[in-house]
Coordinates of C-alpha atoms and ligand atoms in Angstrom, one line a residue:
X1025 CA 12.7 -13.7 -20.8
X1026 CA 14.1 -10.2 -20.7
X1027 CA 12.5 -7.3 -19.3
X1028 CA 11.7 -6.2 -22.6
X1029 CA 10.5 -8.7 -23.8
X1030 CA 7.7 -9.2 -20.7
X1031 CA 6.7 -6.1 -20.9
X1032 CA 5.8 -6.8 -24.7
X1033 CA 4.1 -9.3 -23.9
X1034 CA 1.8 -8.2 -21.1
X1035 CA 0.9 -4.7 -23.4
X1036 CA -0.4 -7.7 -25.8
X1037 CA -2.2 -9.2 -23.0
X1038 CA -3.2 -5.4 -22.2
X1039 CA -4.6 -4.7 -26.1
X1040 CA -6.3 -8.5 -26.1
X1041 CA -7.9 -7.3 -22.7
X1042 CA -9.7 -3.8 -24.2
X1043 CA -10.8 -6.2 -27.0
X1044 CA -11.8 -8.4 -25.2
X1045 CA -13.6 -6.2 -22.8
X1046 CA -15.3 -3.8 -26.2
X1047 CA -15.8 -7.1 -28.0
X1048 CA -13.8 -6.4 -30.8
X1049 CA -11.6 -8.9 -32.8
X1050 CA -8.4 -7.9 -35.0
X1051 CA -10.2 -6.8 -38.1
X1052 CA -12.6 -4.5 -36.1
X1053 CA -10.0 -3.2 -33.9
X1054 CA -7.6 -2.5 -37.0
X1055 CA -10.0 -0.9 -38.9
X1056 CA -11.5 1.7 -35.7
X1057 CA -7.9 2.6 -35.1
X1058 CA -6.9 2.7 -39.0
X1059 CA -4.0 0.2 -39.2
X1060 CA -3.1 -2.7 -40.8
X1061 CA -4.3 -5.7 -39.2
X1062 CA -0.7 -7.0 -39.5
X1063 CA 0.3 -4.6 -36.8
X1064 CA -3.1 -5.5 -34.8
X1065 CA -1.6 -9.0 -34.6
X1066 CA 1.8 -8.3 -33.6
X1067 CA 1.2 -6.3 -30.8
X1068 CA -1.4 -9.0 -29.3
X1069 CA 1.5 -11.7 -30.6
X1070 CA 4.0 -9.9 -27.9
X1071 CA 6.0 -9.2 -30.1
X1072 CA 5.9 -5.2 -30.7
X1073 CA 4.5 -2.3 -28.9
X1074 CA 1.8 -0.7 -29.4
X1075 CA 3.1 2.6 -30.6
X1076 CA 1.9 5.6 -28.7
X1077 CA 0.0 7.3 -30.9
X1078 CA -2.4 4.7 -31.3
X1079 CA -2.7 4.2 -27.4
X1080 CA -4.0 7.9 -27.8
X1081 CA -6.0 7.1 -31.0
X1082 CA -7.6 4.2 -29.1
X1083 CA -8.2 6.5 -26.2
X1084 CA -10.2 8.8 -28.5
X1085 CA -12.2 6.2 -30.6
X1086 CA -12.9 3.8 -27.7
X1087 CA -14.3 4.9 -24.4
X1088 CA -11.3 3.8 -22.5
X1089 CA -8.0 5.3 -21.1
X1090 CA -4.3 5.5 -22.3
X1091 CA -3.0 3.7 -19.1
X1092 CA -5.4 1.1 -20.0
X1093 CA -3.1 -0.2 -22.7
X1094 CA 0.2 0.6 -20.8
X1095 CA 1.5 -2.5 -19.1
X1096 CA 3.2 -1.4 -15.2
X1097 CA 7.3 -2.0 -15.9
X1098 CA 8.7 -5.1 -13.8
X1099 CA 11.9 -3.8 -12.3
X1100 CA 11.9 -6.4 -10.1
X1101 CA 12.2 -9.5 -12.6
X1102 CA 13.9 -11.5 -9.7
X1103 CA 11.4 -10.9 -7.2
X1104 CA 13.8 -8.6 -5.4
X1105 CA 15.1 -5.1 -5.8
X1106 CA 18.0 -3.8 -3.8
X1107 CA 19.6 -0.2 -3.1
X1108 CA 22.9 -0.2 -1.5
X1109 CA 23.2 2.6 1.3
X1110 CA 25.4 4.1 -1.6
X1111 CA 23.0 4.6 -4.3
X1112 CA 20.6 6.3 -1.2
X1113 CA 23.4 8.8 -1.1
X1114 CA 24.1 9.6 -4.4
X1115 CA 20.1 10.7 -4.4
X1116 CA 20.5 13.2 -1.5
X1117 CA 19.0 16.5 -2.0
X1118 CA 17.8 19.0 0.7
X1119 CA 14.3 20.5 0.5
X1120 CA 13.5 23.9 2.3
X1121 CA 10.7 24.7 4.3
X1122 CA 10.0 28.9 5.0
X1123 CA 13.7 29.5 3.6
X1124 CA 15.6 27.4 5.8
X1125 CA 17.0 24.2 5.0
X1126 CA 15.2 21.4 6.5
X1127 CA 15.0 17.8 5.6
X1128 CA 17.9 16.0 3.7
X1129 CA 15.8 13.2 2.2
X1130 CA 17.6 10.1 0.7
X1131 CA 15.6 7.0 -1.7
X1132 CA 15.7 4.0 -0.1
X1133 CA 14.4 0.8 -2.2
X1134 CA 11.7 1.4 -4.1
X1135 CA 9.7 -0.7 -7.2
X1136 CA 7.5 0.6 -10.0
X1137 CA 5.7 -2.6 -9.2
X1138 CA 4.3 -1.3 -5.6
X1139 CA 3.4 2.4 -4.3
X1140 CA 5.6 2.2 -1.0
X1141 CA 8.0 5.5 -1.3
X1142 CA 10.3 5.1 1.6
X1143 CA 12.4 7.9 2.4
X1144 CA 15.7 8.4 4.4
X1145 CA 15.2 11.8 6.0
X1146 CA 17.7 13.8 8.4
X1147 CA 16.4 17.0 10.3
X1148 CA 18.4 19.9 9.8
X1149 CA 16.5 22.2 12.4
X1150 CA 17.1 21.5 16.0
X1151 CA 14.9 23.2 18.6
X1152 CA 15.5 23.8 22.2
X1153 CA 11.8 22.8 23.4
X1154 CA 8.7 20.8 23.0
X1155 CA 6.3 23.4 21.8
X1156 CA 4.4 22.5 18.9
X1157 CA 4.0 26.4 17.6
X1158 CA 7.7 27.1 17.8
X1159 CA 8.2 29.3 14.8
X1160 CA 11.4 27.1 14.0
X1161 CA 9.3 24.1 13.3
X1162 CA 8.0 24.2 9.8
X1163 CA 4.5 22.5 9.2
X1164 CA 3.6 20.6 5.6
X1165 CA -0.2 20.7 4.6
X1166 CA -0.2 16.7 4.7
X1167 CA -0.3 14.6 2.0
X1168 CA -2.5 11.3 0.7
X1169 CA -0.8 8.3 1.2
X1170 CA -0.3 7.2 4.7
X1171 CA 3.2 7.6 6.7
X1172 CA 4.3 4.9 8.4
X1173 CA 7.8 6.9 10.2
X1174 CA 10.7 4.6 12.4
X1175 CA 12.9 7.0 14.3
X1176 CA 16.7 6.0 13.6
X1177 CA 18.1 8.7 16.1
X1178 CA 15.9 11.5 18.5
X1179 CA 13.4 13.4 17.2
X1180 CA 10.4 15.8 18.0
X1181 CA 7.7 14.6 15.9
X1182 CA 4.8 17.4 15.3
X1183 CA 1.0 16.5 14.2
X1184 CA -2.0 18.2 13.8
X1185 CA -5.4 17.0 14.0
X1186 CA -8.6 19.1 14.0
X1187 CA -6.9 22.6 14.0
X1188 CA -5.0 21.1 17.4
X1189 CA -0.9 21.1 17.0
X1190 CA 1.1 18.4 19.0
X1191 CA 4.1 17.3 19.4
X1192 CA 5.9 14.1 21.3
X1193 CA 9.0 13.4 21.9
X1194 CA 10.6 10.0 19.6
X1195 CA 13.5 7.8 20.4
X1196 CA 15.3 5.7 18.8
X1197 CA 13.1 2.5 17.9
X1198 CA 10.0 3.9 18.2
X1199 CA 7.4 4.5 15.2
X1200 CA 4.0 6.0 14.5
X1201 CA 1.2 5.3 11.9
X1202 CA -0.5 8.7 10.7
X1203 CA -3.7 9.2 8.5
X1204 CA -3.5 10.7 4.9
X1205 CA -3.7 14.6 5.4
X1206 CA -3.1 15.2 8.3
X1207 CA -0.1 17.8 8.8
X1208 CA 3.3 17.0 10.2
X1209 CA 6.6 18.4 11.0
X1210 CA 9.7 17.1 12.4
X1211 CA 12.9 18.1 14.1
X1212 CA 16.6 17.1 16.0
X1213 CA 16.6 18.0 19.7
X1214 CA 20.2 17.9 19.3
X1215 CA 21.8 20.0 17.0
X1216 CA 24.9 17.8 17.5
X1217 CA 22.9 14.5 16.4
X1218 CA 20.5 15.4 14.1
X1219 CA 17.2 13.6 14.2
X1220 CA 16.9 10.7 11.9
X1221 CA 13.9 8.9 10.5
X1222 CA 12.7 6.7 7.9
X1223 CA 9.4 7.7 6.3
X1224 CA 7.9 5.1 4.7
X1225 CA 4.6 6.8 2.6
X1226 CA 1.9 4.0 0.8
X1227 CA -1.3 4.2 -1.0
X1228 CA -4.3 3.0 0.8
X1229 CA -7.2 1.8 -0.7
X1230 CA -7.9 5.5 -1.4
X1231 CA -4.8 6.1 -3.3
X1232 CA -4.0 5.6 -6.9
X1233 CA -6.7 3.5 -9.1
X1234 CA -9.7 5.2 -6.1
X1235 CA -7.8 8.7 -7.0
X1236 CA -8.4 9.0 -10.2
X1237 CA -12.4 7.9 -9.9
X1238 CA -12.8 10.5 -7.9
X1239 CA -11.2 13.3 -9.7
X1240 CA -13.4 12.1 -12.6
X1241 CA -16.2 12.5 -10.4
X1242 CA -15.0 16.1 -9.3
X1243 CA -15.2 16.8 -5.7
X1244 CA -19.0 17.5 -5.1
X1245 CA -19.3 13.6 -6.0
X1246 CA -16.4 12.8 -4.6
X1247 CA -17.2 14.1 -1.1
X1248 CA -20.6 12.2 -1.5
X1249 CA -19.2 8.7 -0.6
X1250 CA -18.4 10.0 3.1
X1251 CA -21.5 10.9 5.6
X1252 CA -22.2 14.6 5.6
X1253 CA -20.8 15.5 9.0
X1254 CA -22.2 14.3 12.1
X1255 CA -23.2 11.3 11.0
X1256 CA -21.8 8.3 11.9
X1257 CA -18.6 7.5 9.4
X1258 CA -19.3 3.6 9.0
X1259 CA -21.9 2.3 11.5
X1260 CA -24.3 -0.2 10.5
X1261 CA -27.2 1.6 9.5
X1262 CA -25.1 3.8 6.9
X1263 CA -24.0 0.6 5.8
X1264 CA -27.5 -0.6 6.0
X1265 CA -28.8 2.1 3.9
X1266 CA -26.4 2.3 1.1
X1267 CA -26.9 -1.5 0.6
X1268 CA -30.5 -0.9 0.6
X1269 CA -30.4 2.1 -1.8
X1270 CA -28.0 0.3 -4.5
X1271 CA -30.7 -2.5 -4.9
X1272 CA -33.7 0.0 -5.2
X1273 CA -34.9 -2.0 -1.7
X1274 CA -38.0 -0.8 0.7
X1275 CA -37.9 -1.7 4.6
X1276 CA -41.1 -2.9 3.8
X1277 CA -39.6 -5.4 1.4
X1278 CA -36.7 -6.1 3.4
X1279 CA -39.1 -6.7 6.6
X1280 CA -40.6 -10.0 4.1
X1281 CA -37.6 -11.5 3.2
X1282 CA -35.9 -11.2 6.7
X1283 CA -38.6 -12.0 8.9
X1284 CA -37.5 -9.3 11.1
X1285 CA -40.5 -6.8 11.7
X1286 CA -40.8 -3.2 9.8
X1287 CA -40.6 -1.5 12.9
X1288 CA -36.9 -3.3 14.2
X1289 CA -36.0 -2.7 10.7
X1290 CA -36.6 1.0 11.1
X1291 CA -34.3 1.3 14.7
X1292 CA -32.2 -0.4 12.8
X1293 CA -31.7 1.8 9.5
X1294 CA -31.9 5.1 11.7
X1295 CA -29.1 4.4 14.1
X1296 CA -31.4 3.7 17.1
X1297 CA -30.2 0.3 17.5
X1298 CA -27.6 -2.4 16.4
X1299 CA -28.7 -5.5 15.1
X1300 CA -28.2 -9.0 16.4
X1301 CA -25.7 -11.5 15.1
X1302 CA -28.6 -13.5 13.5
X1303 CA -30.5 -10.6 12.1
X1304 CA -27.7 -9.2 10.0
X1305 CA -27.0 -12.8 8.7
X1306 CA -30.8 -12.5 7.6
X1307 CA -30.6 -9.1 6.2
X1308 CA -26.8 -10.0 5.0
X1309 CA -28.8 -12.7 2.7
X1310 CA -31.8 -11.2 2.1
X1311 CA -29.4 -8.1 0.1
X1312 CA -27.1 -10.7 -1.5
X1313 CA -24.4 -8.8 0.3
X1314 CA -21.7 -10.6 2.2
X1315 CA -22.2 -10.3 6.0
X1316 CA -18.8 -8.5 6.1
X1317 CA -20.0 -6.1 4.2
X1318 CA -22.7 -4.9 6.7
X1319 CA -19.6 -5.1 9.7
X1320 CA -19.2 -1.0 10.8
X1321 CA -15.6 0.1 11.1
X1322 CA -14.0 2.1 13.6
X1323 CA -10.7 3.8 14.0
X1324 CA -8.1 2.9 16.5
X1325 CA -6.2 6.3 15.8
X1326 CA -5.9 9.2 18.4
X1327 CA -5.9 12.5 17.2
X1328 CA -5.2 10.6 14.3
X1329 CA -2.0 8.7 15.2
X1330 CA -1.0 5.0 16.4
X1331 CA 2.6 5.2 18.6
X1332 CA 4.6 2.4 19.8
X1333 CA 7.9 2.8 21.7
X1334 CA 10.6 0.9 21.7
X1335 CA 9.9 -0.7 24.7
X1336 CA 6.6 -1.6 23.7
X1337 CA 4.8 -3.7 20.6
X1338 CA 4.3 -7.4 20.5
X1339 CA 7.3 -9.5 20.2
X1340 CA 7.7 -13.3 19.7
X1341 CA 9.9 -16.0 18.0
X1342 CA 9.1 -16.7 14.7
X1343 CA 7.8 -19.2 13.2
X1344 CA 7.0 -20.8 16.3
X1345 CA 8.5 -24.0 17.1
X1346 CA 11.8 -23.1 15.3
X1347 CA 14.9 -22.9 16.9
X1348 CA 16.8 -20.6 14.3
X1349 CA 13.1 -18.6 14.6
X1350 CA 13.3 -14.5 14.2
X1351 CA 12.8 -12.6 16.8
X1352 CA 9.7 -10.0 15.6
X1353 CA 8.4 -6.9 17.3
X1354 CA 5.3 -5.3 16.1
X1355 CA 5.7 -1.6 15.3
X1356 CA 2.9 0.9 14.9
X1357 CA 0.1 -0.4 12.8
X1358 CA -3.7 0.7 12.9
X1359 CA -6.5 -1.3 12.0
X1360 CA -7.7 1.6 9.3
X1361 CA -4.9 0.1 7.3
X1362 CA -5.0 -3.4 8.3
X1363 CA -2.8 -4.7 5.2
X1364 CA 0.4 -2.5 6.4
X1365 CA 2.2 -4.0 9.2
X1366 CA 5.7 -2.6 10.7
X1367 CA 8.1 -5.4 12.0
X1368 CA 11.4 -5.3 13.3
X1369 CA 13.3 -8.8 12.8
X1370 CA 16.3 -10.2 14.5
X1371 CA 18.1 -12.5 12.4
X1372 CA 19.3 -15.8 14.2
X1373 CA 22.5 -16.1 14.9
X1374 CA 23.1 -19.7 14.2
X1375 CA 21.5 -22.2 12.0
X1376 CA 19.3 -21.8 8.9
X1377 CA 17.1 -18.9 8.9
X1378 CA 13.5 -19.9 8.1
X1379 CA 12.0 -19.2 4.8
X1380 CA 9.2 -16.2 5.1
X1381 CA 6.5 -15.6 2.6
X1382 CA 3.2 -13.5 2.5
X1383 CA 1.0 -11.8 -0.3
X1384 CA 2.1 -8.0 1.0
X1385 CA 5.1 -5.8 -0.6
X1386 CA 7.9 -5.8 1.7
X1387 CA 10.4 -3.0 2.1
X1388 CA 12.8 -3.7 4.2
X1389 CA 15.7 -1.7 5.9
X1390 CA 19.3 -2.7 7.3
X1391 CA 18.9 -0.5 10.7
X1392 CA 21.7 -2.1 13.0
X1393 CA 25.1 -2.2 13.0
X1394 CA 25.6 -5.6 11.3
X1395 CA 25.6 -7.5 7.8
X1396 CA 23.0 -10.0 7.1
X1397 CA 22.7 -11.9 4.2
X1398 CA 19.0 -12.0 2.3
X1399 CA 18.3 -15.0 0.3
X1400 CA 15.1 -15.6 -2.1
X1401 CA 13.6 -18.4 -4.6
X1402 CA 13.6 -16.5 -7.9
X1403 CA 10.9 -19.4 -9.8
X1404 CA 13.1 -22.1 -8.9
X1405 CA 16.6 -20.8 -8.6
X1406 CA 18.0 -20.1 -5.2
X1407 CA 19.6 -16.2 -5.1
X1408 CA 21.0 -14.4 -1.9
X1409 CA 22.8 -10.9 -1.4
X1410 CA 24.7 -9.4 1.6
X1411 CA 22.3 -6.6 2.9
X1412 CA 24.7 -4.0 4.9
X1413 CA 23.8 -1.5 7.3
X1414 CA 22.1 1.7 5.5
X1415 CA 21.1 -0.4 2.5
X1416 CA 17.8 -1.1 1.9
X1417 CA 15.3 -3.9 -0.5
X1418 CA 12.0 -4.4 -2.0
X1419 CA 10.3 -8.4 -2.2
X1420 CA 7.1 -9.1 -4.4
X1421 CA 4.5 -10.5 -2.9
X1422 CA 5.0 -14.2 -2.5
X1423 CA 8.6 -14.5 -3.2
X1424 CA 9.9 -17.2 0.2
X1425 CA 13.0 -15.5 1.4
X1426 CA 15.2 -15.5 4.2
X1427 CA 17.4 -13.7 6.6
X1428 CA 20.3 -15.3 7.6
X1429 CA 23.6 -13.9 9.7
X1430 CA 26.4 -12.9 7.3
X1431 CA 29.5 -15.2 7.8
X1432 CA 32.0 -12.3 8.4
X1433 CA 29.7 -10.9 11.3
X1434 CA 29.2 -12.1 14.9
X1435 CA 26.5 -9.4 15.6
X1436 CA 23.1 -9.7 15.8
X1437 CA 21.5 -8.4 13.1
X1438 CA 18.6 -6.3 12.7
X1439 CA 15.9 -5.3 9.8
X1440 CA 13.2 -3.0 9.7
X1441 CA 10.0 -4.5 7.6
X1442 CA 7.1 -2.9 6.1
X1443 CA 4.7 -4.7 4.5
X1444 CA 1.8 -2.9 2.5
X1445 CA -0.8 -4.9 0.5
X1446 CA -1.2 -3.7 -3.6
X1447 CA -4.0 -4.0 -5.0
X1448 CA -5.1 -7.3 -4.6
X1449 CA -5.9 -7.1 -0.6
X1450 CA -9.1 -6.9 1.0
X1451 CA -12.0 -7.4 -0.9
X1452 CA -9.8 -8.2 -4.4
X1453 CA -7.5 -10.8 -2.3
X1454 CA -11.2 -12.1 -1.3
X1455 CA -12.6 -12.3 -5.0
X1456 CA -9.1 -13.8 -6.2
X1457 CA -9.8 -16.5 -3.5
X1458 CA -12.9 -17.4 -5.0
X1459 CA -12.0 -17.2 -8.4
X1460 CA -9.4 -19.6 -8.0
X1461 CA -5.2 -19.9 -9.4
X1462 CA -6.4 -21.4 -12.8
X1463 CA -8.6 -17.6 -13.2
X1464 CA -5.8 -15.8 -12.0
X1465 CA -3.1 -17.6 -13.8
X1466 CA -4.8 -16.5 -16.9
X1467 CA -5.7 -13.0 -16.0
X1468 CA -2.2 -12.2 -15.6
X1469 CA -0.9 -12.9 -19.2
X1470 CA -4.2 -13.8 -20.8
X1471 CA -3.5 -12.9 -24.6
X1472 CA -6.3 -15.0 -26.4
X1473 CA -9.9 -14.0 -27.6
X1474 CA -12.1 -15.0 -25.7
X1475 CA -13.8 -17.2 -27.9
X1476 CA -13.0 -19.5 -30.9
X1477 CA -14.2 -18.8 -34.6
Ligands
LIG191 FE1 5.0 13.0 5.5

């Protein structure tokens, strides 16, 4: 099936969805968007478009959304996208910051399919010092998606956090994890080797489909699902209370279906106190809520930041047991984003490389000095490409694939991973679970009515 063709299909599945969904069938839906119900039918048959002006029509008569009806664009139809080091060039452009020029930024891989934008970025300013308010170093505001940076060559790295600039030194190898909005700056320390990172930005859970709730809300709402100031971000007894307020539920009434006495209950809900394994088991079921759900959540950031050098981070053979088993070092990761992990891989130099799978977008990066050669299952048929240094790849979740050394190379090779979980991580990856393949099967091209005349 073409590319075309698919993305046919699954606008159908799209239109059959809002039916669904407004329970309309053909003849309503035909006759609210004034069209003939041929048309109706060929669009849920995949086999047209529906036309644009109709997606806004539909917009207007139906209380739903234009991208509602607009399928995402698959170019990835083999599982795997690739961007030689070349095609990164030809997309060079340099931006300037306070009239100077700055940053030469390059695309590396990237896939309509996930919201990893990982740029190639050279610094064009070199400084002679570590001071954090040197004029020459030019600040951004920060932006929403989370930056995940690897330092290919020495470089100052610069962040703010609460009105405090800082700035620490990187080598080559080392990475850092930073929060969504929080400024940053980078520059060479060598004018005569530039300083050379890849920034890999992602959505969290914040990011995209959560953006645009909450500029519908407008940002007196918005601001409303965060604890005004001084209260604590995610401890139990916020937890406790929102729970508590969605279901319209008194202490008093939670106090008779736990067991556990008004007074604890009141500790509890104001902070003074953390509950017991068994009591938030009790009050877990006494809500309906999933114990998780009442778990508080910390940061492990500092001054919001997560480093790791080079010489430091995690590192064992992979898979365990295997004697042609990678040889993985954990980068900088933080538990806010606990579906993004950094990984630098060596690839084997003899034997089979094992097959890797996992339900997280990977990007990945050809940072050494050496070919490898990336193999993948496309559905059943066997595909592999020589990955050279500078280029660079994307994998859908759940495509197996493998690193293996290229035959013209006696180098180890290296590759820089990040993996960043779409949408359907967290609580949706939990939900899927339960749902079960044959449910998510059919929610990914279901095209039928939902019910038989
Ligand atoms: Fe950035």
């Amino acid at each position: 099936m073409t590319e075309a063709t698919s993305y046919t299909r699954r606008s159908g599945a799209l239109l059959r969805t809002v039916l669904n969904d407004l329970k309309r069938d053909e003849a309503s839906a035909a006759r609210e968007l004034g069209v003939e119900r041929d048309l109706i039918d060929s669009v849920l048959r995949g086999s047209r478009v529906l036309p644009y002006d109709l997606v806004e029509r539909a917009a207007q008569v139906w209380p739903i959304n234009e991208r509602d009806l607009l399928a995402v664009h698959d170019d990835a139809p083999t599982g795997v996208r690739i961007m030689s080091a070349q095609e990164s060039l030809v997309s060079t452009r340099v931006l300037r910051r306070g009239g100077v020029d700055y940053y030469e930024y390059r695309d590396t891989a990237m896939s309509r399919v996930s919201a990893l934008r990982p740029e190639w970025i050279r610094m064009l300013q070199a400084v002679d010092d570590d001071d954090p308010n040197n004029p020459a170093v030019r600040w951004n505001n920060g932006h929403l998606l989370f930056q995940f940076t690897f330092f290919l060559e020495d470089t100052n790295y610069y962040y703010q956090w609460q009105g405090r600039r800082m700035c620490r030194r990187m080598s080559r190898g080392d990475s850092v994890v930073g929060l969504p909005y929080a400024p940053h700056s980078f520059a060479s320390r060598n004018p005569d080797r530039p300083g050379l990172i890849l920034a890999l930005t992602y959505a969290g859970s914040i990011g995209s489909e959560a953006q645009r709730e909450l500029g519908a809300l407008g940002p007196e709402l918005a601001g409303s699902f965060a604890p005004q100031d001084g209260q604590s971000a995610s401890g139990f007894s916020s937890l406790l209370k929102m729970h508590m307020n969605n279901a319209c539920t008194t202490l008093a009434q939670l106090s008779q279906s736990t067991g556990v006495s008004s007074r604890r209950l009141t500790d509890l809900a104001h902070g003074r106190d953390r509950p017991y394994d068994q009591e938030r088991q009790r009050i877990a079921r006494a809500l309906g809520v999933a114990e998780r759900d009442l778990l508080s959540r910390s940061t492990d950031t500092e001054d919001g930041v997560r480093f790791v050098t080079s010489q430091q981070g995690p590192v064992c053979s992979y898979p365990a047991g295997s004697h042609t088993a990678y040889r993985v070092r954990q980068l900088a990761r933080s538990c806010v984003t606990p579906f993004a992990r950094g990984l630098e891989l060596r690839v084997p130099l003899t034997g089979t490389a094992p097959a890797l799978s996992c339900g997280l977008h990977e990007y990945g990066y050809n940072h050494g000095s050496a070919p490898f050669v990336l193999g993948w299952n496309d559905d059943g048929q066997e595909r592999e490409a020589c990955i050279e240094p500078g280029d660079s790849f994307y994998i859908k979740p759940f495509v197996s694939h493998a690193f293996t050394r290229s035959p013209d190379s006696h180098e180890a090779a290296q590759v820089l991973l990040l993996r960043v979980g779409g949408h359907v991580t967290g609580d949706a990856a939990l939900e899927a679970a339960i749902l079960g393949r044959a449910a998510l099967r059919r929610a990914a091209e279901d095209a039928e009515r939902w019910y038989h005349e």
